[in-house]
Every structure is written in structure tokens, then in C-alpha cells.
XYZ file of C-alpha atoms in Angstrom:
225
model
C 21.040 -26.240 160.225
C 23.833 -24.049 158.801
C 25.525 -21.113 159.854
C 24.707 -18.174 157.573
C 26.380 -15.307 159.572
C 29.906 -14.869 160.923
C 30.514 -14.454 164.654
C 29.383 -10.898 165.811
C 32.600 -8.970 166.633
C 30.898 -6.628 169.174
C 28.563 -9.258 170.742
C 28.494 -9.121 174.484
C 27.903 -12.839 175.270
C 30.500 -15.560 174.586
C 28.150 -18.449 174.529
C 24.788 -17.254 172.778
C 23.054 -18.084 169.538
C 20.253 -16.635 167.829
C 18.344 -19.117 165.571
C 16.266 -17.646 162.692
C 13.636 -19.688 161.159
C 9.835 -20.104 160.866
C 7.824 -22.140 163.310
C 8.259 -25.799 163.087
C 11.819 -25.905 162.057
C 13.113 -28.257 164.567
C 15.059 -25.827 166.550
C 13.312 -26.749 169.825
C 13.885 -30.429 169.042
C 17.576 -29.848 168.387
C 18.079 -27.781 171.438
C 16.552 -30.383 173.788
C 18.475 -33.095 172.291
C 21.651 -31.239 172.524
C 21.012 -30.472 176.159
C 20.157 -34.108 176.989
C 23.480 -35.218 175.329
C 25.467 -32.531 177.296
C 23.517 -33.316 180.559
C 22.063 -29.784 180.637
C 18.567 -28.503 181.677
C 16.744 -26.309 179.129
C 14.819 -23.413 180.534
C 12.267 -22.504 177.981
C 10.967 -18.905 178.152
C 8.223 -17.632 175.832
C 9.216 -13.819 175.585
C 5.567 -12.902 174.585
C 4.910 -13.572 178.315
C 7.496 -11.138 179.452
C 5.954 -8.227 177.732
C 4.403 -5.794 180.158
C 2.245 -2.670 179.921
C 5.489 -0.651 180.172
C 9.189 -1.080 179.262
C 10.000 -0.988 183.057
C 7.620 -4.047 183.705
C 9.192 -6.003 180.642
C 12.821 -5.146 181.853
C 11.879 -6.436 185.386
C 10.733 -9.699 183.978
C 13.675 -10.137 181.611
C 16.040 -9.603 184.759
C 14.020 -12.216 186.767
C 14.532 -14.703 183.997
C 18.159 -14.365 184.022
C 18.308 -14.570 187.876
C 16.623 -17.707 187.557
C 19.136 -19.247 184.979
C 22.028 -17.923 187.065
C 20.665 -19.696 190.205
C 20.074 -22.735 188.335
C 23.404 -22.759 186.691
C 24.691 -25.443 184.096
C 21.710 -24.958 181.858
C 20.505 -23.650 178.498
C 18.478 -20.368 178.773
C 16.229 -20.612 175.554
C 14.261 -17.433 174.794
C 11.583 -18.008 172.258
C 10.483 -15.106 169.983
C 13.087 -12.839 171.567
C 12.476 -10.121 168.942
C 9.153 -9.262 170.689
C 10.846 -7.787 173.885
C 12.981 -5.415 171.725
C 9.946 -3.486 170.762
C 7.638 -1.391 173.001
C 4.045 -1.526 172.904
C 3.908 1.064 170.113
C 6.154 -0.907 167.826
C 9.247 1.161 168.400
C 12.617 -0.083 169.428
C 12.855 -0.546 173.120
C 16.358 0.373 174.075
C 15.740 0.094 177.739
C 14.951 -3.557 177.544
C 17.550 -4.579 174.972
C 20.000 -2.778 177.304
C 18.887 -4.917 180.285
C 19.291 -7.983 178.083
C 22.842 -6.936 177.209
C 23.567 -6.315 180.830
C 22.339 -9.701 181.800
C 24.111 -11.525 179.083
C 27.531 -9.836 180.100
C 26.952 -11.140 183.767
C 26.571 -14.700 182.405
C 29.959 -14.573 180.505
C 31.817 -16.230 183.375
C 28.977 -18.679 184.245
C 28.091 -22.186 182.578
C 24.619 -20.828 181.267
C 24.335 -20.847 177.390
C 21.612 -18.515 175.965
C 19.742 -19.369 172.983
C 17.128 -17.174 171.160
C 14.666 -17.749 168.449
C 12.984 -15.609 165.956
C 11.025 -16.403 162.781
C 12.426 -13.718 160.604
C 15.718 -11.756 160.292
C 13.655 -8.413 159.561
C 12.091 -8.741 163.067
C 15.594 -8.340 164.798
C 16.819 -4.712 165.241
C 20.534 -3.976 164.911
C 20.820 -3.520 168.696
C 19.281 -6.833 169.481
C 21.434 -8.422 166.580
C 24.639 -7.378 168.310
C 23.630 -9.212 171.552
C 24.329 -12.580 170.119
C 27.807 -14.185 169.490
C 26.440 -16.447 166.674
C 23.436 -16.264 164.414
C 22.058 -19.189 162.695
C 19.464 -19.489 159.678
C 17.603 -22.765 159.951
C 15.930 -23.624 156.580
C 12.841 -25.651 156.432
C 13.162 -28.745 153.867
C 10.426 -28.911 151.362
C 8.100 -31.834 150.973
C 10.451 -33.887 148.580
C 13.476 -33.435 150.901
C 11.404 -34.637 153.798
C 10.057 -37.698 151.844
C 14.030 -38.433 150.994
C 14.681 -38.237 154.749
C 11.880 -40.445 155.571
C 13.067 -43.058 153.053
C 16.752 -42.751 154.334
C 15.874 -43.198 157.924
C 13.868 -46.380 157.343
C 16.327 -47.853 155.108
C 18.739 -48.132 158.176
C 19.152 -51.329 160.190
C 16.563 -51.419 163.084
C 18.301 -49.184 165.776
C 17.599 -49.568 169.390
C 16.538 -45.989 169.879
C 15.000 -45.362 166.498
C 12.763 -42.169 167.368
C 15.772 -40.479 168.959
C 18.029 -40.918 166.109
C 15.168 -39.833 163.891
C 14.760 -36.646 165.666
C 18.646 -35.960 165.841
C 19.370 -36.685 162.186
C 16.483 -34.796 160.726
C 16.659 -31.757 163.028
C 13.112 -32.679 164.293
C 11.216 -32.332 160.928
C 10.344 -35.860 160.229
C 9.885 -36.343 164.050
C 7.510 -33.551 164.082
C 5.718 -34.994 160.931
C 5.319 -38.239 162.930
C 4.083 -36.370 165.989
C 1.393 -34.668 163.809
C 0.300 -37.988 162.208
C 0.060 -39.563 165.583
C -2.269 -36.735 166.947
C -4.175 -36.949 163.682
C -4.630 -40.610 164.160
C -5.592 -40.350 167.733
C -8.156 -37.691 166.870
C -9.703 -39.853 164.264
C -9.679 -42.744 166.615
C -11.520 -40.735 169.175
C -14.096 -39.628 166.567
C -14.595 -43.333 165.491
C -14.877 -44.304 169.221
C -17.672 -41.490 169.471
C -19.554 -42.700 166.288
C -19.463 -46.406 167.679
C -20.894 -44.976 171.214
C -23.683 -43.348 169.185
C -24.444 -46.358 167.141
C -24.395 -48.665 170.099
C -26.628 -46.336 172.121
C -29.049 -46.150 169.093
C -29.021 -50.007 169.016
C -29.798 -50.377 172.722
C -32.551 -47.929 172.311
C -34.072 -49.858 169.350
C -33.801 -53.112 171.505
C -35.774 -51.280 174.262
C -38.591 -50.174 172.089
C -38.795 -53.489 170.375
C -38.847 -55.346 173.833
C -41.509 -52.754 175.067
C -43.787 -53.393 171.997
C -43.330 -57.192 172.363
C -44.528 -56.898 176.175
C -47.461 -54.766 175.005
C -48.407 -57.406 172.548
C -48.151 -60.206 175.115
C -50.474 -58.333 177.603
C -52.930 -57.567 174.637
C -52.519 -53.716 175.217
C -50.982 -53.694 171.752
C -54.026 -55.305 169.946
C -56.456 -52.822 168.378
């Protein structure tokens, strides 16, 4: 991650960061690791779940989230896809909701709550919403070649005690995510193979039963013509 924009002069919050980057960029992993190192809890909120039928409903839900963070204290409030609450259901800028967001951010200035927001594209962030954040960061996703270099580098190190944690920290979650995807794929393949084996075993048992039945019939003479 590298900072692409200077501090917003008229931002309302002294401890807030907006991360800009596509899904899978490692921001969630990085935030969780930073929180762990600082001894902070992370309250993840999917902003799509805050959307209501009206601006008033969305505003109320946003305020409830900030109340919860304030009561919790000493935490990171992470708003995923924060851009979605800045638009009403007709796709127009929702000044009411962004205004509520600003008000709640101001209330947190004297608290120990850090607010983090994520959005996939800069173009999705209105000027009004942009001004809420004291810092904005673009998170670039490394290409396949860069990820391969990361992989080679991390495994060239002496065997650390907590290798997976170091892996996640030093690659911003990219390679860690790759490993997770590979692990899930391997599990899926293993389950499929287990299923195939079960079918084969079941078929073999059925064949044995048919064979045994035929032998019994032959012994009783029923099977002779």
C-alpha cells in the first residue's frame, strides 16, 4: 500500500482512512493484522446492509453503527463499500446520509475509535464523501509476476515460528489470500474424490451382493435351467 493523496485539509475526522482498491487487495487482512498488533477490536460493517428504502432509514442505521463503536471504544470501525451509502436508491448523491456520516465522525474526534472505509474505485466516491476522510490510500494489486516473486522471497527466509502471520503481514494479504484459495480448492477436490470413492465402494458392495445372491441361487438349484 502506498499513499496516493495528501491529507484532506477540510476533513472532519482526525483519525480516518479511505482505502481505494479492487476486491482481494488485502486491505481487510492488513487492517485485521494492524488491529491485532495494536490490541484493537475491528468492527466490520458491510455498508450495503445499511441501505434502506429511504434516506432516513439509511441515516438511522449509520448512526446506530457509530453509537455501537462509541460504546465499544478502543476499536477500529471499518466500513466496507462506504460509497454505496452516499447514493440514494435513484443513484443520486445523498447529502442527508453523508451529512450524518460527517456528524458522527466529528463526535469521534475526541474518542479512541479509528474509522476506516473501503471502496473499489475512486470514481465511486463523491466529492462530499471524499472530504470526510483525513487520509486516502490507493491499494495496488500486484500482478502474477510480482506475486510469484513474493512467494519465492517469503520461502527463501529461514523457517520462522509464525510463518503464516509473517506471510500475511509482508505481502499485504495477497499471497496469504492465494494460499487460502488453493487450500479451499484442495479441500473441494478432496471432498469430490471422497465422493467418488464412496460411489465406487457402494458399487463394489452392490456387485458383491449380486454375486453372492447368484451363488446362493446356484447352490439351491434355482439358478439351473
